[in-house]
Amino acid sequence: MLALRAPVQRAVRTTATRAQQIERSLWLLSSRPLCSSAPLAAVPKSRGTAFQARSELRGFHATTATSKIVAYKLADIGEGITECEIIQWFVKPGDKVSQFDKICEVASDKATVEITSRYDGIVKKLHYNDNDIALVGKPIVDIELDEQLADAEAAQTPDATTQATASSPAPEATADQPPRDFTSDRTNDVIYATPAVRRIAREHSIDLRYVEGTGKGGRILKEDVHRFVEHGESPAKVAAASTIEGSVASDELRSPFIQANTGATASNVSLASASAMVAGEDHAASLSPIQRAMFKSMTESLTIPHFRFKDEIELDALMRARQHINNHLLSLGDAPVTKLSFMPFFIKAASLALAKYPILNARVVADGTSPPSLLYRAAHNIGVAMDTPGGLMVPNIKHAQTKSLIDIAADLQRLVQKGKAGAISGADLKGGTFTLSNVGMIGGTYLSPVLVSSEVCIGAFGKVQRLPRFETTVVDGVAAERVVPKHILVASWSADHRVVDGATMARFATLYKQLLENPELMLANMR
């Protein structure tokens, strides 16, 4: 019996010792944040001096870790994006942030995304400025994790005098006084504005710090920028000035302009001023994310041999049908849209023609590892080129083959609104199979659209013109020709001549012309 007792006692002691070691290891891990490189906290005295000695041998310190700085990296936001442009910061060094608080807004060639915090702490450093290019996987901001944020917050709380000063209204700008900076009136001292609003401000060389925002939390709206451009004043000033008969805004009340952003595609200089300019300095400008994407895609596209085809389309019958539909929509009162433009008809006609000639909805697959092939795509995701404040974007109407004219118009209206707000998502841009561009809304008659490398056909429309055309009529059984006015639209097509021959393109364009010139045929073929 004694011989058996000794081994059992040793086993019990070994097991107890091992359990204590596991318990201490777990305690150490739980007391140290994984994201920190700071030393471990001191071990309580109840853990024993032997354990403290072993801790010191392992490099543990007896100091209390109260703050750790984390380098917050720009995460992968998908779609193969490797870099983004910093549109605006919502924080500055010294600000306290909590989890899910907005840190910054970034824009890629795909979409605009707001980056939120994963930590509670204090912002120590911003690695980029506005309009800088941030790389995915690289730090964008340093955040100090502090276990005693309450003390830090209390230390940063301004005294009564400071609060009174901050809350008192700033004096209005005068001729001898700089204009008012509205930044401090906004939430977290941040200039809140969408990319569309910032684009308008850049085009007019406006510093948004001096624009009073009328939106929630001081957010600057498009109306605020337009008001500033027209009057150079805050809404309160404009309202007061409007009550004074014959009052004129003086130049001294205008806020100063910033240097024009070279990323803008248009200048705010008048034609008269431009003609008088005789001197200036050249300057370099980096490409915006959308311009870089366009540079890359168009460079690839121009390696494709293009076949071009142009034809005239008479729109008189379509215009009458459209007017009848719009009158009906106005009488309903609860329709998804109240008016149809020409674009839903153009999109639906393209889908019907693609059903007859599916090769124009296909994609060339040539990866270099296998013989070239064609991928015939069932969905008609028809892209629509849009001139957004951020530049050219091509969102697409998903599954146009299954939608009515009103459904397409509703989708198109949604995309136009998102485009104006700079909020087109990656999902809206992804998966296009065919593209249409209505450049005629701006001007031009004959166009030469460039293919997207993932598609084999693209169409573009010029402006609608009222032109004289011959029309054959029968009077008393005798055919006679007369000149009549017609509304003419020129449709310009480009196709990938590696896989699409001229005859196929011509047949598609002819069918497309028939559908638009005879709207009843379009309605008869809808499902």
XYZ file of C-alpha atoms in Angstrom:
527
model
C 0.000 0.000 0.000
C 2.846 2.445 0.837
C 4.546 1.560 -2.428
C 1.444 2.641 -4.362
C 0.873 5.785 -2.330
C 4.136 7.536 -3.303
C 3.580 7.424 -7.109
C 0.014 8.607 -6.669
C 1.140 11.545 -4.545
C 3.770 12.521 -7.134
C 1.178 12.364 -9.902
C -1.202 14.562 -7.916
C 1.501 17.139 -7.251
C 2.532 17.149 -10.954
C -1.050 17.600 -12.053
C -1.605 20.472 -9.604
C 1.588 22.189 -10.708
C 0.620 21.854 -14.358
C -2.839 23.251 -13.647
C -1.306 26.272 -11.926
C 0.980 26.900 -14.895
C -1.939 26.756 -17.320
C -3.971 29.065 -15.109
C -1.121 31.601 -14.951
C -0.563 31.446 -18.715
C -4.235 32.085 -19.393
C -4.219 34.983 -16.951
C -1.216 36.508 -18.689
C -2.824 36.227 -22.120
C -6.090 37.701 -20.940
C -4.341 40.683 -19.326
C -2.418 41.689 -22.475
C -4.071 43.056 -25.664
C -2.952 41.060 -28.706
C -2.495 44.216 -30.745
C -0.016 45.756 -28.302
C 3.727 45.430 -28.153
C 3.905 46.944 -24.644
C 5.258 44.895 -21.693
C 2.944 42.747 -19.623
C 1.352 44.105 -16.478
C 2.786 43.209 -13.097
C 1.708 39.919 -11.554
C -0.312 40.301 -8.319
C 1.476 39.422 -5.142
C -0.925 36.559 -4.563
C 0.692 34.823 -7.505
C 3.832 34.237 -5.467
C 7.445 35.366 -5.608
C 8.572 32.269 -7.485
C 6.245 33.100 -10.349
C 7.419 36.729 -10.314
C 11.015 35.537 -10.573
C 10.167 33.364 -13.564
C 8.304 36.326 -15.106
C 11.375 38.545 -14.781
C 13.500 35.871 -16.460
C 11.061 35.911 -19.385
C 11.424 39.678 -19.775
C 8.229 40.662 -17.951
C 8.145 44.053 -16.219
C 6.376 45.178 -13.103
C 5.104 48.464 -14.633
C 1.420 49.072 -15.326
C 0.560 49.288 -19.051
C -2.095 51.994 -19.474
C -1.715 53.002 -23.130
C -0.886 51.266 -26.380
C -0.635 52.783 -29.849
C -2.152 50.810 -32.701
C -1.443 51.516 -36.363
C -4.855 51.201 -37.995
C -4.378 49.916 -41.546
C -6.591 50.498 -44.574
C -8.392 47.199 -45.056
C -9.116 45.589 -48.407
C -12.500 46.936 -49.573
C -12.833 44.381 -52.369
C -13.041 44.525 -56.178
C -9.256 44.159 -56.404
C -8.710 47.743 -55.226
C -5.135 48.448 -54.116
C -5.304 52.177 -53.421
C -7.837 54.850 -52.519
C -7.959 58.627 -52.422
C -8.577 60.244 -49.034
C -11.644 62.421 -49.628
C -11.951 63.823 -46.111
C -11.044 63.135 -42.489
C -13.728 63.032 -39.822
C -11.125 63.136 -37.021
C -7.936 64.990 -36.178
C -5.045 64.254 -33.787
C -6.241 64.420 -30.194
C -9.830 63.410 -30.936
C -11.397 60.606 -28.947
C -12.928 57.835 -31.047
C -15.059 54.828 -30.240
C -15.716 51.651 -32.154
C -17.720 52.215 -35.350
C -17.062 55.961 -35.322
C -16.298 57.352 -38.773
C -12.596 58.040 -39.306
C -12.355 59.070 -42.931
C -13.979 58.819 -46.338
C -12.067 57.253 -49.213
C -12.832 56.991 -52.920
C -11.635 54.406 -55.397
C -12.374 53.964 -59.077
C -15.308 51.788 -57.985
C -17.089 53.578 -55.163
C -16.879 55.894 -52.157
C -16.531 54.226 -48.730
C -16.519 55.525 -45.149
C -13.858 53.917 -42.932
C -14.875 53.350 -39.298
C -12.816 52.699 -36.175
C -12.313 49.262 -34.682
C -10.953 50.610 -31.409
C -11.754 52.927 -28.531
C -8.995 55.432 -28.004
C -7.402 58.729 -28.966
C -6.178 59.652 -32.451
C -2.438 60.297 -32.333
C -1.423 60.674 -35.974
C -2.945 60.900 -39.469
C -0.675 59.309 -42.058
C -2.295 61.076 -45.031
C -3.753 64.454 -45.902
C -6.900 65.173 -47.890
C -6.626 64.072 -51.544
C -3.595 61.868 -50.804
C -3.494 58.317 -52.175
C -3.598 55.664 -49.434
C -2.428 52.116 -50.088
C -4.467 49.118 -48.971
C -2.737 47.314 -46.096
C -0.767 50.393 -45.001
C -1.476 52.439 -41.837
C -3.767 55.419 -42.242
C -4.091 56.513 -38.612
C -2.478 55.787 -35.232
C -4.867 55.279 -32.305
C -3.777 55.221 -28.680
C -5.690 52.652 -26.652
C -6.079 54.066 -23.160
C -7.622 52.261 -20.205
C -8.210 55.568 -18.448
C -9.997 57.528 -21.182
C -12.259 59.145 -18.607
C -9.293 60.907 -16.968
C -7.953 61.995 -20.346
C -11.327 63.313 -21.392
C -11.692 65.215 -18.139
C -8.256 66.765 -18.626
C -9.205 67.923 -22.127
C -12.566 69.430 -21.077
C -12.368 73.239 -21.514
C -13.103 75.478 -18.597
C -16.173 77.690 -18.321
C -14.417 80.639 -19.928
C -13.331 78.575 -22.913
C -16.801 77.090 -23.306
C -18.385 80.500 -23.193
C -15.985 81.735 -25.841
C -16.642 78.753 -28.059
C -20.399 79.020 -27.726
C -20.561 82.744 -28.398
C -21.293 83.619 -32.032
C -18.359 84.798 -34.075
C -18.599 88.272 -35.539
C -19.481 88.625 -39.179
C -16.779 89.350 -41.695
C -16.155 92.962 -42.616
C -13.859 94.712 -44.980
C -11.157 94.907 -42.302
C -11.762 91.481 -40.827
C -11.178 88.002 -42.277
C -14.282 85.957 -43.172
C -15.796 83.646 -40.635
C -14.533 80.072 -40.473
C -17.577 77.849 -39.838
C -15.520 74.741 -39.072
C -15.867 75.095 -35.303
C -19.670 75.169 -35.599
C -19.771 71.679 -37.066
C -19.741 68.327 -35.324
C -16.161 67.379 -34.294
C -14.865 70.415 -36.233
C -15.142 68.371 -39.447
C -16.248 69.637 -42.848
C -19.055 67.261 -43.751
C -19.776 67.257 -47.481
C -20.354 64.589 -50.101
C -17.852 64.102 -52.952
C -20.383 65.729 -55.295
C -20.474 68.858 -53.147
C -16.681 68.926 -52.878
C -16.419 68.601 -56.646
C -18.672 71.627 -57.145
C -16.587 73.577 -54.629
C -13.354 72.660 -56.439
C -14.805 73.707 -59.783
C -15.612 77.139 -58.334
C -12.395 77.311 -56.262
C -14.341 77.562 -53.004
C -12.815 76.849 -49.604
C -15.525 74.890 -47.778
C -14.315 76.159 -44.413
C -16.016 79.471 -45.190
C -19.300 77.967 -46.411
C -22.047 77.726 -43.809
C -23.712 74.314 -43.921
C -27.451 74.111 -43.405
C -27.630 70.315 -43.202
C -27.603 68.124 -40.096
C -24.549 68.698 -37.891
C -23.375 71.527 -40.158
C -23.239 69.298 -43.267
C -22.689 71.363 -46.407
C -25.293 70.818 -49.109
C -25.147 71.611 -52.812
C -27.545 74.493 -52.219
C -25.112 76.008 -49.716
C -22.276 75.983 -52.274
C -24.477 77.378 -55.042
C -25.694 80.091 -52.674
C -22.112 80.938 -51.789
C -21.124 81.106 -55.469
C -24.030 83.441 -56.222
C -23.855 85.653 -53.134
C -20.627 84.852 -51.333
C -22.578 84.947 -48.072
C -24.259 82.786 -45.469
C -28.022 82.065 -45.663
C -28.689 84.492 -42.820
C -26.901 87.285 -44.663
C -28.723 86.543 -47.913
C -32.074 86.621 -46.121
C -31.214 89.921 -44.428
C -29.874 91.459 -47.616
C -33.002 90.468 -49.539
C -35.102 92.722 -47.268
C -33.048 95.781 -48.129
C -34.235 97.201 -51.419
C -31.489 97.918 -53.863
C -28.755 96.419 -51.701
C -25.659 95.129 -53.480
C -23.211 92.556 -52.134
C -19.790 94.120 -51.773
C -16.564 92.434 -52.779
C -15.299 92.713 -49.215
C -18.036 90.361 -47.950
C -16.940 87.554 -50.246
C -14.884 84.812 -48.668
C -11.430 84.142 -50.149
C -11.051 81.496 -52.816
C -8.580 78.667 -52.712
C -6.330 77.694 -55.593
C -8.241 75.804 -58.270
C -8.021 72.040 -57.896
C -6.185 70.732 -60.919
C -8.218 67.549 -60.771
C -11.302 69.385 -62.058
C -12.062 68.783 -65.723
C -13.511 72.257 -66.265
C -12.325 75.705 -65.246
C -14.452 78.415 -63.687
C -12.636 81.107 -65.694
C -14.960 83.074 -67.972
C -14.385 83.144 -71.740
C -13.607 86.845 -71.648
C -10.990 86.348 -68.937
C -9.500 83.371 -70.721
C -9.053 85.346 -73.939
C -7.203 88.069 -72.036
C -4.718 85.691 -70.402
C -1.277 85.939 -71.960
C 0.918 84.456 -69.236
C 0.790 81.629 -66.767
C 2.688 78.743 -65.257
C 2.545 75.091 -66.210
C 1.764 72.710 -63.394
C 1.566 68.943 -62.991
C -1.523 67.186 -61.675
C -1.915 63.603 -60.523
C -4.802 61.579 -61.898
C -7.873 61.046 -59.774
C -8.914 57.447 -58.990
C -11.555 57.528 -61.744
C -9.068 58.986 -64.217
C -6.534 56.293 -63.358
C -9.167 53.606 -63.904
C -10.149 55.207 -67.208
C -6.493 55.439 -68.249
C -6.005 51.737 -67.571
C -9.245 50.493 -69.171
C -8.981 52.684 -72.281
C -5.357 51.689 -72.809
C -6.478 48.061 -72.811
C -9.480 48.836 -75.031
C -7.423 50.487 -77.751
C -5.590 47.212 -78.337
C -8.924 45.871 -79.681
C -9.655 46.380 -83.410
C -12.877 48.404 -83.598
C -15.548 48.115 -86.290
C -17.745 51.220 -86.453
C -21.271 51.616 -87.819
C -23.549 54.682 -87.905
C -27.185 55.068 -88.882
C -30.016 57.581 -88.614
C -33.168 56.839 -86.609
C -36.448 58.757 -86.965
C -37.954 59.383 -83.533
C -41.295 60.990 -84.386
C -43.389 57.859 -83.670
C -41.419 57.173 -80.479
C -41.943 60.749 -79.316
C -45.715 60.408 -79.708
C -45.757 57.086 -77.847
C -43.592 58.529 -75.081
C -45.943 61.490 -74.694
C -48.960 59.170 -74.290
C -47.137 57.132 -71.637
C -46.055 60.223 -69.706
C -49.601 61.606 -69.710
C -50.807 58.308 -68.275
C -48.103 58.287 -65.586
C -49.045 61.795 -64.509
C -52.678 60.746 -64.128
C -51.795 57.790 -61.893
C -50.185 59.715 -59.079
C -48.584 56.636 -57.487
C -46.291 55.454 -60.299
C -42.606 54.730 -59.486
C -41.694 57.474 -61.969
C -43.698 60.398 -63.277
C -41.912 60.779 -66.598
C -40.017 58.625 -69.070
C -37.002 59.971 -70.897
C -35.787 58.437 -74.152
C -33.152 56.361 -72.363
C -35.500 53.596 -71.060
C -36.672 53.050 -74.655
C -33.063 52.934 -75.883
C -32.164 50.400 -73.191
C -35.176 48.153 -73.778
C -34.714 48.202 -77.549
C -31.078 47.186 -77.051
C -32.147 44.256 -74.855
C -34.685 43.049 -77.443
C -32.081 43.273 -80.204
C -29.504 41.452 -78.067
C -31.949 38.562 -77.677
C -31.802 38.207 -81.481
C -28.014 38.665 -81.709
C -26.594 37.307 -78.411
C -23.004 37.458 -79.623
C -23.075 41.215 -78.976
C -23.783 40.472 -75.310
C -20.856 38.051 -75.062
C -17.346 38.465 -73.733
C -14.012 37.457 -75.223
C -12.071 35.086 -72.974
C -8.386 35.196 -73.867
C -6.173 34.598 -70.841
C -3.185 33.341 -72.827
C -3.257 29.875 -71.245
C -5.959 28.434 -73.510
C -7.381 29.145 -76.983
C -9.591 32.275 -77.178
C -13.295 31.669 -76.625
C -16.598 33.510 -76.193
C -18.630 33.607 -72.992
C -22.316 34.086 -73.887
C -24.012 35.879 -70.999
C -27.684 35.351 -70.263
C -28.249 38.568 -68.307
C -28.589 41.849 -70.188
C -26.815 44.186 -67.743
C -26.833 47.321 -69.859
C -24.436 50.023 -68.740
C -25.280 53.713 -69.014
C -22.423 56.215 -69.224
C -22.904 59.016 -66.678
C -21.083 62.304 -66.296
C -20.922 62.442 -62.485
C -19.228 65.127 -60.358
C -16.356 62.684 -59.853
C -15.977 61.922 -63.560
C -17.185 59.292 -66.022
C -18.886 56.280 -64.428
C -20.833 53.463 -66.095
C -23.339 51.800 -63.742
C -25.614 49.235 -65.320
C -29.281 48.267 -65.316
C -29.367 44.657 -64.119
C -31.415 42.076 -66.081
C -32.963 44.583 -68.476
C -34.463 41.661 -70.438
C -36.898 40.974 -67.571
C -37.956 44.575 -66.891
C -40.607 46.888 -68.278
C -39.986 50.422 -69.457
C -41.195 51.785 -66.109
C -38.949 49.375 -64.170
C -35.950 50.477 -66.236
C -36.858 54.149 -65.747
C -37.045 53.647 -61.973
C -33.624 51.953 -61.914
C -32.179 54.673 -64.096
C -33.581 57.392 -61.833
C -32.031 55.698 -58.802
C -28.608 55.505 -60.481
C -28.768 59.140 -61.603
C -29.514 60.284 -58.051
C -26.679 58.175 -56.652
C -24.358 59.515 -59.329
C -25.140 63.120 -58.428
C -24.441 62.327 -54.769
C -21.220 60.459 -55.587
C -22.678 57.322 -54.015
C -22.633 54.814 -56.874
C -21.641 51.481 -55.331
C -19.395 48.747 -56.644
C -22.436 46.512 -57.144
C -23.928 49.101 -59.527
C -20.725 49.141 -61.585
C -20.041 45.427 -61.632
C -21.216 42.905 -64.206
C -21.979 45.094 -67.242
C -22.473 43.244 -70.539
C -23.362 46.039 -72.995
C -23.019 49.846 -72.866
C -24.992 52.824 -74.164
C -23.894 56.463 -74.000
C -26.231 59.400 -74.554
C -23.618 62.083 -75.195
C -26.134 64.012 -77.283
C -27.550 65.496 -74.082
C -24.399 67.641 -74.036
C -23.864 67.986 -77.777
C -22.451 66.312 -80.842
C -23.960 64.309 -83.682
C -21.507 61.694 -84.918
C -19.544 59.786 -82.292
C -16.921 57.049 -82.104
C -17.380 55.236 -78.778
C -14.538 53.122 -77.416
C -15.204 49.559 -76.294
C -14.851 48.345 -72.745
C -12.449 45.382 -72.731
C -15.043 43.146 -71.028
C -17.631 43.775 -73.763
C -17.805 43.406 -77.549
C -20.236 46.214 -78.449
C -21.048 49.764 -77.389
C -23.490 52.366 -78.691
C -23.580 56.154 -78.470
C -26.274 58.648 -79.414
C -25.881 62.213 -80.629
C -28.320 65.060 -80.240
C -31.819 64.876 -81.723
C -32.189 67.212 -84.721
C -35.257 68.361 -86.662
C -34.242 67.933 -90.287
C -36.008 67.855 -93.673
C -36.614 64.392 -95.145
C -38.457 63.036 -98.139
C -41.738 61.239 -97.490
C -43.784 59.300 -100.048
C -47.549 59.860 -99.940
C -50.407 58.639 -102.139
C -52.837 61.288 -103.394
C -55.755 60.129 -105.575
C -53.970 56.866 -106.232
C -50.799 58.613 -107.369
C -47.592 58.321 -105.334
C -45.919 61.610 -104.681
C -42.900 62.726 -102.685
C -42.792 65.701 -100.437
C -40.317 67.199 -97.967
C -41.396 66.951 -94.322
C -39.647 67.719 -91.010
C -38.412 64.715 -89.041
C -36.683 64.296 -85.666
C -33.427 62.502 -86.443
C -31.099 60.724 -84.041
C -27.717 59.382 -85.156
C -26.755 56.088 -83.485
C -23.039 55.252 -83.553
C -21.911 51.699 -82.830
C -18.520 50.130 -82.190
C -17.881 46.376 -82.091
C -14.929 44.070 -81.449
C -13.903 43.130 -84.984
C -12.002 40.097 -83.702
C -15.290 38.261 -83.115
C -18.039 40.461 -84.627
C -18.286 40.859 -88.389
C -19.768 43.847 -90.177
C -22.897 42.009 -91.320
C -23.862 41.069 -87.760
C -23.355 44.622 -86.555
C -25.424 45.996 -89.449
C -28.294 43.560 -88.816
C -28.338 44.419 -85.120
C -28.360 48.154 -85.855
C -31.146 47.733 -88.425
C -33.325 45.798 -85.966
C -32.616 48.396 -83.297
C -33.683 51.143 -85.722
C -36.933 49.298 -86.545
C -37.832 48.886 -82.873
C -37.424 52.590 -82.126
C -39.090 53.816 -85.302
C -42.041 51.473 -84.698
C -42.737 51.425 -80.949
C -45.595 48.975 -81.419
C -43.042 46.355 -82.510
C -41.130 46.954 -79.281
C -44.286 46.547 -77.213
C -45.255 43.378 -79.126
C -41.910 41.742 -78.321
C -41.812 42.630 -74.612
C -42.249 39.833 -72.082
